[in-house]
């Protein structure tokens, strides 16, 4: 390890010790927190269905950066490059449309475990856990904007079957990998303009979810999650799976609730929702994202809100009940770099949160010293966490500072640019 990184770390360690924080213990804790990388950043949510149709249903990816992954092998190679530049052991979040169908037309209501065996074998070899998502979009049967809440019973049944199969596949993934698979359901259903009937689609949606989640599966293998949303492109006036619908569902059925940072009003933050919803739901899934003016899914930066999310998880001791996933898609920059930047930021935010003298802050607050609380929170912002971060990267054999980017550039030149 380079001397300057070590000596900066030992000075930082002293400074944190003065606040009663043990940096070595923080780094041990940090190493145990997995982040689930979203496979869909690697290919702009395209997937591998032979008759794949254009992305829609409220989702949009902008940018034309060259070199996107076109096959499962290319996507895995890109992911391996990204993981090699991210400290710690993490997970992969797969979508059902990323199955390996070998050019065969396998519709969503026909997917089977065998289509994901390649991913499971690869995850096992890489020491990664897998999470899974049913794909209720980019399909002719979602073209009218409705899937699980569709008024057409045959279409509803088609999507219910998809959901049921996704749970079974997810449970098998979790069992094979020895780590529970979080299986997330997000459905785009909604109307562009004001509905005459807001009730019936929600009733159909809840009934469809009950069918999908009916089979009792072992929570050691699979954890069911439901993701809400305020609006999407083309569903501006009405989204069936609103926060209230999903929250009520998750509370009453004791499933996980998925909070996506881009799925609320721009003035609303999920950091404030964590300790709220965990009063009622057993566990949470986070889709850490960054909305700019809308649910734009920008690469996660080390923003105030990212720090607030991480602080909430640490201060509330919620890390054991929260599964952290990322959800953004940017095709205007190198896609491997997008994974690396966003994931490293998530880890940095968790590290900064763990470096907080939490007991001290809470006791200042409990004593009513609100001046002292604000003063301490602000002074903590200039503590030498950069030195701790660089040490952590080195300790985990990944480049500290900006050196990781030259490795992405080399990979781009040798691999991605040849696609
Ligand atoms: C859509 C949701 C959903 C998707 C992914 C691809 O607004 O955020 O999670 O982004 O499933
Ligand atoms: Zn999401």
Short mmCIF file of C-alpha atoms and ligand atoms in Angstrom, two decimals:
data_model
loop_
_atom_site.label_atom_id
_atom_site.label_comp_id
_atom_site.label_asym_id
_atom_site.label_seq_id
_atom_site.Cartn_x
_atom_site.Cartn_y
_atom_site.Cartn_z
CA UNK A 1 0.00 0.00 0.00
CA UNK A 2 1.34 3.40 -0.90
CA UNK A 3 2.79 5.28 2.06
CA UNK A 4 0.79 8.44 1.56
CA UNK A 5 -2.50 6.52 1.72
CA UNK A 6 -1.40 4.74 4.89
CA UNK A 7 -0.16 7.83 6.63
CA UNK A 8 -3.24 9.85 5.68
CA UNK A 9 -5.33 7.00 7.08
CA UNK A 10 -3.49 6.91 10.39
CA UNK A 11 -3.99 10.66 10.84
CA UNK A 12 -7.67 10.31 9.96
CA UNK A 13 -7.98 7.37 12.35
CA UNK A 14 -6.68 9.60 15.16
CA UNK A 15 -9.10 12.37 14.33
CA UNK A 16 -12.04 9.95 14.35
CA UNK A 17 -10.79 8.34 17.56
CA UNK A 18 -11.05 11.76 19.22
CA UNK A 19 -14.77 11.56 18.45
CA UNK A 20 -14.93 8.03 19.82
CA UNK A 21 -15.17 6.41 16.38
CA UNK A 22 -13.12 3.29 15.59
CA UNK A 23 -12.35 3.50 11.87
CA UNK A 24 -11.09 -0.09 11.61
CA UNK A 25 -14.37 -1.37 13.04
CA UNK A 26 -16.27 0.88 10.62
CA UNK A 27 -14.43 -0.62 7.65
CA UNK A 28 -15.15 -4.16 8.87
CA UNK A 29 -18.84 -3.31 9.11
CA UNK A 30 -18.80 -1.61 5.71
CA UNK A 31 -17.35 -4.73 4.09
CA UNK A 32 -20.39 -6.72 5.19
CA UNK A 33 -22.94 -4.49 3.40
CA UNK A 34 -23.79 -5.71 -0.10
CA UNK A 35 -25.07 -3.41 -2.83
CA UNK A 36 -27.16 -4.99 -5.57
CA UNK A 37 -25.96 -3.72 -8.94
CA UNK A 38 -28.74 -3.47 -11.52
CA UNK A 39 -27.95 -5.45 -14.66
CA UNK A 40 -29.97 -3.03 -16.77
CA UNK A 41 -27.44 -0.17 -16.62
CA UNK A 42 -25.22 -2.32 -18.86
CA UNK A 43 -27.49 -2.34 -21.91
CA UNK A 44 -30.07 0.43 -21.47
CA UNK A 45 -32.78 -1.98 -20.21
CA UNK A 46 -32.77 -3.95 -23.47
CA UNK A 47 -32.45 -7.54 -22.26
CA UNK A 48 -32.02 -10.69 -24.34
CA UNK A 49 -35.41 -11.62 -25.66
CA UNK A 50 -35.05 -12.36 -29.37
CA UNK A 51 -38.12 -10.31 -30.25
CA UNK A 52 -37.36 -7.59 -27.73
CA UNK A 53 -39.41 -4.46 -28.32
CA UNK A 54 -38.47 -0.85 -27.62
CA UNK A 55 -38.32 0.33 -24.04
CA UNK A 56 -41.46 2.12 -22.95
CA UNK A 57 -44.12 1.90 -20.26
CA UNK A 58 -42.85 4.95 -18.44
CA UNK A 59 -39.16 4.12 -18.80
CA UNK A 60 -36.73 6.04 -20.98
CA UNK A 61 -32.99 5.85 -21.52
CA UNK A 62 -31.23 8.72 -23.25
CA UNK A 63 -27.75 8.76 -24.78
CA UNK A 64 -25.89 6.93 -27.52
CA UNK A 65 -22.60 6.04 -25.92
CA UNK A 66 -21.05 3.25 -27.98
CA UNK A 67 -20.18 -0.24 -26.78
CA UNK A 68 -23.25 -1.45 -24.94
CA UNK A 69 -23.41 -5.13 -24.03
CA UNK A 70 -25.38 -7.17 -26.60
CA UNK A 71 -25.18 -10.67 -25.15
CA UNK A 72 -25.19 -12.26 -21.69
CA UNK A 73 -21.45 -12.93 -22.00
CA UNK A 74 -20.73 -9.30 -22.85
CA UNK A 75 -22.89 -8.11 -19.98
CA UNK A 76 -21.14 -10.47 -17.56
CA UNK A 77 -17.72 -9.33 -18.78
CA UNK A 78 -18.72 -5.70 -18.23
CA UNK A 79 -20.05 -6.52 -14.78
CA UNK A 80 -16.85 -8.33 -13.85
CA UNK A 81 -14.89 -5.23 -14.84
CA UNK A 82 -17.20 -3.05 -12.72
CA UNK A 83 -17.03 -5.35 -9.67
CA UNK A 84 -13.22 -5.40 -9.93
CA UNK A 85 -13.23 -1.63 -9.33
CA UNK A 86 -15.71 -1.59 -6.44
CA UNK A 87 -14.53 -2.44 -2.92
CA UNK A 88 -16.35 -5.28 -1.13
CA UNK A 89 -18.57 -8.22 -2.18
CA UNK A 90 -21.83 -7.31 -3.78
CA UNK A 91 -24.88 -8.69 -5.59
CA UNK A 92 -26.44 -8.61 -9.02
CA UNK A 93 -30.03 -7.55 -9.63
CA UNK A 94 -31.39 -9.33 -12.71
CA UNK A 95 -34.55 -8.61 -14.68
CA UNK A 96 -36.61 -11.42 -16.19
CA UNK A 97 -35.97 -10.13 -19.70
CA UNK A 98 -32.29 -10.96 -19.23
CA UNK A 99 -32.80 -14.72 -19.46
CA UNK A 100 -30.65 -16.75 -21.81
CA UNK A 101 -33.18 -17.85 -24.38
CA UNK A 102 -30.72 -18.98 -27.04
CA UNK A 103 -32.62 -17.21 -29.82
CA UNK A 104 -35.80 -19.09 -28.95
CA UNK A 105 -39.09 -17.23 -28.54
CA UNK A 106 -39.90 -17.77 -24.88
CA UNK A 107 -42.72 -15.50 -23.82
CA UNK A 108 -42.85 -14.00 -20.33
CA UNK A 109 -45.42 -16.55 -19.20
CA UNK A 110 -43.09 -19.37 -20.28
CA UNK A 111 -39.80 -18.48 -18.60
CA UNK A 112 -38.16 -21.20 -16.56
CA UNK A 113 -35.25 -21.63 -14.22
CA UNK A 114 -33.13 -23.09 -17.02
CA UNK A 115 -33.11 -19.70 -18.76
CA UNK A 116 -31.30 -18.25 -15.77
CA UNK A 117 -28.97 -21.14 -14.97
CA UNK A 118 -26.08 -19.44 -16.75
CA UNK A 119 -26.49 -16.42 -14.50
CA UNK A 120 -26.69 -18.61 -11.39
CA UNK A 121 -23.56 -20.56 -12.32
CA UNK A 122 -21.71 -17.34 -13.05
CA UNK A 123 -22.90 -15.73 -9.79
CA UNK A 124 -21.73 -18.80 -7.88
CA UNK A 125 -18.31 -18.66 -9.50
CA UNK A 126 -18.04 -14.93 -8.76
CA UNK A 127 -19.30 -15.28 -5.18
CA UNK A 128 -22.23 -12.95 -5.84
CA UNK A 129 -25.79 -13.12 -4.54
CA UNK A 130 -28.62 -12.64 -7.03
CA UNK A 131 -31.79 -10.57 -6.85
CA UNK A 132 -34.58 -10.72 -9.40
CA UNK A 133 -37.35 -8.63 -10.99
CA UNK A 134 -40.42 -9.58 -12.91
CA UNK A 135 -40.51 -7.61 -16.19
CA UNK A 136 -43.94 -6.05 -16.72
CA UNK A 137 -42.91 -3.73 -19.59
CA UNK A 138 -41.47 -3.67 -23.12
CA UNK A 139 -43.97 -6.20 -24.37
CA UNK A 140 -46.94 -6.22 -26.79
CA UNK A 141 -49.20 -7.15 -23.85
CA UNK A 142 -48.26 -3.97 -21.99
CA UNK A 143 -48.83 -1.73 -25.01
CA UNK A 144 -52.09 -0.24 -23.70
CA UNK A 145 -50.33 0.73 -20.48
CA UNK A 146 -51.91 -1.99 -18.33
CA UNK A 147 -50.50 -5.34 -17.18
CA UNK A 148 -51.59 -6.76 -13.81
CA UNK A 149 -54.52 -4.31 -13.70
CA UNK A 150 -55.55 -4.85 -17.31
CA UNK A 151 -59.31 -5.02 -17.81
CA UNK A 152 -58.77 -7.95 -20.21
CA UNK A 153 -58.70 -11.08 -18.10
CA UNK A 154 -56.50 -13.02 -20.52
CA UNK A 155 -53.84 -10.30 -20.43
CA UNK A 156 -54.03 -10.16 -16.64
CA UNK A 157 -53.62 -13.93 -16.44
CA UNK A 158 -50.60 -13.74 -18.73
CA UNK A 159 -48.85 -11.30 -16.41
CA UNK A 160 -49.90 -13.14 -13.26
CA UNK A 161 -48.30 -16.28 -14.67
CA UNK A 162 -45.15 -14.26 -15.35
CA UNK A 163 -45.08 -13.07 -11.75
CA UNK A 164 -45.65 -16.57 -10.37
CA UNK A 165 -42.80 -17.95 -12.46
CA UNK A 166 -40.49 -15.11 -11.42
CA UNK A 167 -41.05 -15.95 -7.77
CA UNK A 168 -40.27 -19.61 -8.37
CA UNK A 169 -37.13 -18.72 -10.31
CA UNK A 170 -36.08 -16.24 -7.62
CA UNK A 171 -36.57 -18.83 -4.88
CA UNK A 172 -34.42 -21.32 -6.78
CA UNK A 173 -31.72 -18.69 -7.25
CA UNK A 174 -31.75 -17.94 -3.53
CA UNK A 175 -31.61 -21.60 -2.62
CA UNK A 176 -28.78 -22.42 -5.00
CA UNK A 177 -26.71 -19.45 -3.94
CA UNK A 178 -27.45 -19.81 -0.23
CA UNK A 179 -28.61 -16.21 0.08
CA UNK A 180 -32.19 -14.92 -0.15
CA UNK A 181 -33.14 -13.44 -3.49
CA UNK A 182 -35.17 -10.24 -3.31
CA UNK A 183 -37.84 -10.53 -6.02
CA UNK A 184 -39.27 -7.14 -6.90
CA UNK A 185 -42.55 -6.38 -8.61
CA UNK A 186 -42.98 -3.07 -10.35
CA UNK A 187 -45.84 -2.65 -12.82
CA UNK A 188 -46.22 0.47 -14.97
CA UNK A 189 -50.02 0.41 -15.09
CA UNK A 190 -51.63 3.80 -15.38
CA UNK A 191 -53.28 6.46 -17.52
CA UNK A 192 -51.86 9.49 -19.26
CA UNK A 193 -55.05 11.43 -18.61
CA UNK A 194 -57.60 11.68 -15.85
CA UNK A 195 -59.38 8.36 -15.30
CA UNK A 196 -63.07 8.01 -14.81
CA UNK A 197 -62.50 4.97 -12.64
CA UNK A 198 -59.53 4.95 -10.26
CA UNK A 199 -60.93 2.13 -8.19
CA UNK A 200 -61.41 -0.87 -10.49
CA UNK A 201 -57.81 -1.07 -11.78
CA UNK A 202 -56.53 -0.94 -8.19
CA UNK A 203 -58.88 -3.73 -7.18
CA UNK A 204 -57.65 -5.84 -10.09
CA UNK A 205 -54.04 -5.02 -9.24
CA UNK A 206 -54.37 -6.08 -5.60
CA UNK A 207 -56.17 -9.29 -6.61
CA UNK A 208 -53.44 -10.05 -9.17
CA UNK A 209 -50.72 -9.50 -6.58
CA UNK A 210 -52.48 -11.89 -4.22
CA UNK A 211 -52.39 -14.53 -6.93
CA UNK A 212 -48.68 -13.94 -7.61
CA UNK A 213 -47.77 -14.10 -3.93
CA UNK A 214 -50.17 -16.93 -3.04
CA UNK A 215 -47.63 -19.75 -3.05
CA UNK A 216 -45.84 -19.98 0.28
CA UNK A 217 -42.11 -19.93 -0.38
CA UNK A 218 -39.26 -20.09 2.10
CA UNK A 219 -38.10 -16.64 3.19
CA UNK A 220 -34.61 -18.07 3.46
CA UNK A 221 -34.68 -18.28 -0.34
CA UNK A 222 -36.94 -15.47 -1.50
CA UNK A 223 -38.13 -12.12 -0.23
CA UNK A 224 -41.06 -10.54 -2.07
CA UNK A 225 -40.99 -6.80 -2.69
CA UNK A 226 -43.44 -4.34 -4.22
CA UNK A 227 -42.37 -1.00 -5.75
CA UNK A 228 -44.63 2.04 -5.86
CA UNK A 229 -44.49 5.03 -8.17
CA UNK A 230 -46.04 8.46 -8.39
CA UNK A 231 -46.08 8.88 -12.18
CA UNK A 232 -44.33 7.79 -15.37
CA UNK A 233 -44.02 9.03 -18.91
CA UNK A 234 -47.46 8.31 -20.29
CA UNK A 235 -48.98 7.70 -16.85
CA UNK A 236 -48.88 11.27 -15.59
CA UNK A 237 -52.42 11.44 -14.24
CA UNK A 238 -52.81 8.05 -12.65
CA UNK A 239 -50.57 5.19 -11.55
CA UNK A 240 -52.35 2.12 -10.22
CA UNK A 241 -49.48 1.08 -7.90
CA UNK A 242 -49.30 4.34 -5.99
CA UNK A 243 -47.42 4.64 -2.71
CA UNK A 244 -50.60 4.12 -0.71
CA UNK A 245 -51.62 1.03 -2.68
CA UNK A 246 -48.17 -0.58 -2.36
CA UNK A 247 -47.58 0.47 1.23
CA UNK A 248 -51.01 -0.84 2.24
CA UNK A 249 -50.31 -4.06 0.37
CA UNK A 250 -46.88 -4.54 1.94
CA UNK A 251 -48.16 -3.80 5.44
CA UNK A 252 -51.19 -6.06 5.19
CA UNK A 253 -49.31 -8.95 3.53
CA UNK A 254 -46.00 -8.30 5.31
CA UNK A 255 -43.98 -8.21 2.11
CA UNK A 256 -41.06 -5.89 1.54
CA UNK A 257 -41.79 -2.40 0.27
CA UNK A 258 -39.47 -1.04 -2.41
CA UNK A 259 -38.75 2.67 -2.23
CA UNK A 260 -37.24 4.12 -5.39
CA UNK A 261 -35.62 7.52 -4.82
CA UNK A 262 -37.09 8.80 -8.11
CA UNK A 263 -40.66 7.71 -7.54
CA UNK A 264 -42.03 10.53 -5.44
CA UNK A 265 -42.73 14.20 -5.76
CA UNK A 266 -39.41 16.00 -6.35
CA UNK A 267 -39.72 17.66 -2.93
CA UNK A 268 -40.24 14.32 -1.20
CA UNK A 269 -37.25 12.27 -0.05
CA UNK A 270 -37.03 8.57 0.69
CA UNK A 271 -34.58 9.22 3.54
CA UNK A 272 -37.56 10.39 5.60
CA UNK A 273 -39.63 7.39 4.61
CA UNK A 274 -37.23 4.70 5.85
CA UNK A 275 -37.97 5.06 9.56
CA UNK A 276 -41.64 5.68 8.72
CA UNK A 277 -42.41 2.57 6.72
CA UNK A 278 -40.18 0.32 8.82
CA UNK A 279 -42.69 0.87 11.62
CA UNK A 280 -44.97 -1.39 9.63
CA UNK A 281 -43.15 -3.49 7.03
CA UNK A 282 -40.63 -6.17 7.98
CA UNK A 283 -37.93 -5.18 5.54
CA UNK A 284 -37.22 -2.68 2.81
CA UNK A 285 -35.77 -2.75 -0.66
CA UNK A 286 -34.22 0.49 -1.83
CA UNK A 287 -33.84 1.47 -5.46
CA UNK A 288 -31.22 4.12 -5.01
CA UNK A 289 -31.50 6.45 -7.95
CA UNK A 290 -31.24 10.16 -8.71
CA UNK A 291 -34.11 11.95 -10.29
CA UNK A 292 -33.36 15.26 -11.94
CA UNK A 293 -36.63 17.22 -12.25
CA UNK A 294 -38.45 13.92 -12.82
CA UNK A 295 -37.80 10.18 -12.45
CA UNK A 296 -34.85 10.57 -14.81
CA UNK A 297 -32.68 7.78 -13.35
CA UNK A 298 -29.40 9.69 -13.38
CA UNK A 299 -26.25 8.02 -12.04
CA UNK A 300 -26.15 8.18 -8.26
CA UNK A 301 -23.86 10.94 -7.00
CA UNK A 302 -22.66 11.67 -3.48
CA UNK A 303 -25.55 14.05 -2.93
CA UNK A 304 -27.08 15.31 0.30
CA UNK A 305 -29.98 12.90 -0.18
CA UNK A 306 -27.68 9.92 -0.73
CA UNK A 307 -25.90 10.80 2.51
CA UNK A 308 -29.23 11.25 4.25
CA UNK A 309 -30.38 7.78 3.09
CA UNK A 310 -27.18 6.18 4.37
CA UNK A 311 -27.35 8.10 7.68
CA UNK A 312 -30.92 6.96 8.24
CA UNK A 313 -29.97 3.33 7.69
CA UNK A 314 -27.12 3.61 10.18
CA UNK A 315 -28.76 5.87 12.78
CA UNK A 316 -31.93 3.79 12.83
CA UNK A 317 -29.96 0.50 12.88
CA UNK A 318 -31.93 -0.51 9.79
CA UNK A 319 -29.13 -2.05 7.76
CA UNK A 320 -30.17 -5.58 8.70
CA UNK A 321 -33.71 -4.92 7.47
CA UNK A 322 -32.79 -3.09 4.29
CA UNK A 323 -31.66 -4.43 0.92
CA UNK A 324 -29.80 -1.77 -1.02
CA UNK A 325 -30.18 -1.87 -4.79
CA UNK A 326 -29.35 0.69 -7.43
CA UNK A 327 -31.69 1.79 -10.20
CA UNK A 328 -30.54 4.20 -12.88
CA UNK A 329 -29.71 4.01 -16.55
CA UNK A 330 -27.48 6.46 -18.34
CA UNK A 331 -26.48 5.77 -21.94
CA UNK A 332 -24.62 9.04 -22.39
CA UNK A 333 -21.45 7.88 -20.61
CA UNK A 334 -19.45 4.66 -20.45
CA UNK A 335 -21.86 2.16 -18.92
CA UNK A 336 -19.25 0.34 -16.84
CA UNK A 337 -18.10 3.69 -15.43
CA UNK A 338 -21.75 4.48 -14.61
CA UNK A 339 -21.96 1.34 -12.46
CA UNK A 340 -18.62 2.05 -10.79
CA UNK A 341 -19.38 5.70 -10.04
CA UNK A 342 -22.85 5.04 -8.61
CA UNK A 343 -21.86 2.02 -6.55
CA UNK A 344 -18.72 3.61 -5.16
CA UNK A 345 -20.84 6.60 -4.16
CA UNK A 346 -23.35 4.40 -2.36
CA UNK A 347 -20.49 2.76 -0.45
CA UNK A 348 -18.88 6.13 0.33
CA UNK A 349 -22.19 7.40 1.71
CA UNK A 350 -22.50 4.32 3.93
CA UNK A 351 -18.92 4.76 5.11
CA UNK A 352 -19.47 8.42 5.99
CA UNK A 353 -22.64 7.46 7.86
CA UNK A 354 -20.83 4.72 9.79
CA UNK A 355 -18.09 7.21 10.69
CA UNK A 356 -20.61 9.42 12.45
CA UNK A 357 -20.36 9.56 16.26
CA UNK A 358 -23.99 8.47 16.43
CA UNK A 359 -24.28 8.01 20.18
CA UNK A 360 -22.78 11.45 20.79
CA UNK A 361 -25.10 13.14 18.28
CA UNK A 362 -28.17 11.50 19.74
CA UNK A 363 -27.21 12.42 23.30
CA UNK A 364 -26.66 16.06 22.31
CA UNK A 365 -30.12 16.03 20.78
CA UNK A 366 -31.69 14.27 23.77
CA UNK A 367 -30.22 16.95 26.03
CA UNK A 368 -32.05 19.56 23.98
CA UNK A 369 -28.84 21.11 22.68
CA UNK A 370 -30.04 21.81 19.17
CA UNK A 371 -27.29 24.36 18.59
CA UNK A 372 -24.68 21.73 19.40
CA UNK A 373 -26.41 19.22 17.11
CA UNK A 374 -26.31 21.53 14.10
CA UNK A 375 -22.72 22.58 14.84
CA UNK A 376 -21.55 18.98 15.07
CA UNK A 377 -23.40 17.84 11.94
CA UNK A 378 -21.80 20.65 9.97
CA UNK A 379 -18.29 20.06 11.33
CA UNK A 380 -18.57 16.36 10.50
CA UNK A 381 -18.87 17.32 6.84
CA UNK A 382 -15.20 18.28 6.73
CA UNK A 383 -13.80 15.30 8.63
CA UNK A 384 -11.12 13.42 6.65
CA UNK A 385 -13.31 10.63 5.30
CA UNK A 386 -11.53 10.79 1.93
CA UNK A 387 -8.44 9.31 3.58
CA UNK A 388 -10.51 6.51 5.09
CA UNK A 389 -12.13 5.81 1.69
CA UNK A 390 -8.80 5.56 -0.12
CA UNK A 391 -7.47 3.23 2.55
CA UNK A 392 -10.60 1.08 2.25
CA UNK A 393 -10.16 0.82 -1.52
CA UNK A 394 -6.54 -0.23 -1.16
CA UNK A 395 -7.36 -2.66 1.61
CA UNK A 396 -9.88 -4.30 -0.76
CA UNK A 397 -7.48 -4.37 -3.71
CA UNK A 398 -9.33 -1.87 -5.85
CA UNK A 399 -7.92 1.42 -7.11
CA UNK A 400 -8.27 4.40 -4.80
CA UNK A 401 -8.96 7.87 -6.18
CA UNK A 402 -9.37 8.28 -9.90
CA UNK A 403 -7.05 5.42 -11.01
CA UNK A 404 -10.06 3.19 -11.61
CA UNK A 405 -11.03 5.30 -14.60
CA UNK A 406 -7.90 4.46 -16.55
CA UNK A 407 -8.83 0.79 -16.18
CA UNK A 408 -12.30 1.49 -17.60
CA UNK A 409 -10.75 3.45 -20.46
CA UNK A 410 -8.42 0.57 -21.26
CA UNK A 411 -11.35 -1.87 -21.15
CA UNK A 412 -13.32 0.42 -23.41
CA UNK A 413 -10.50 0.53 -25.90
CA UNK A 414 -9.81 -3.20 -25.86
CA UNK A 415 -13.33 -4.58 -25.49
CA UNK A 416 -16.30 -2.21 -25.63
CA UNK A 417 -15.18 -0.18 -28.66
CA UNK A 418 -14.90 -3.38 -30.74
CA UNK A 419 -18.61 -4.18 -30.39
C1 LIG B 1 -39.45 2.01 -12.94
C2 LIG B 1 -38.90 1.35 -11.74
C3 LIG B 1 -38.28 0.01 -11.98
C4 LIG B 1 -37.38 -0.02 -13.19
C5 LIG B 1 -36.57 -1.28 -13.31
C6 LIG B 1 -36.01 -1.45 -14.69
O1 LIG B 1 -39.77 3.33 -12.75
O2 LIG B 1 -38.00 2.18 -11.09
O3 LIG B 1 -37.63 -0.40 -10.84
O4 LIG B 1 -36.51 1.04 -13.20
O5 LIG B 1 -37.29 -2.35 -12.89
ZN1 LIG B 2 -36.98 1.31 -9.41
#
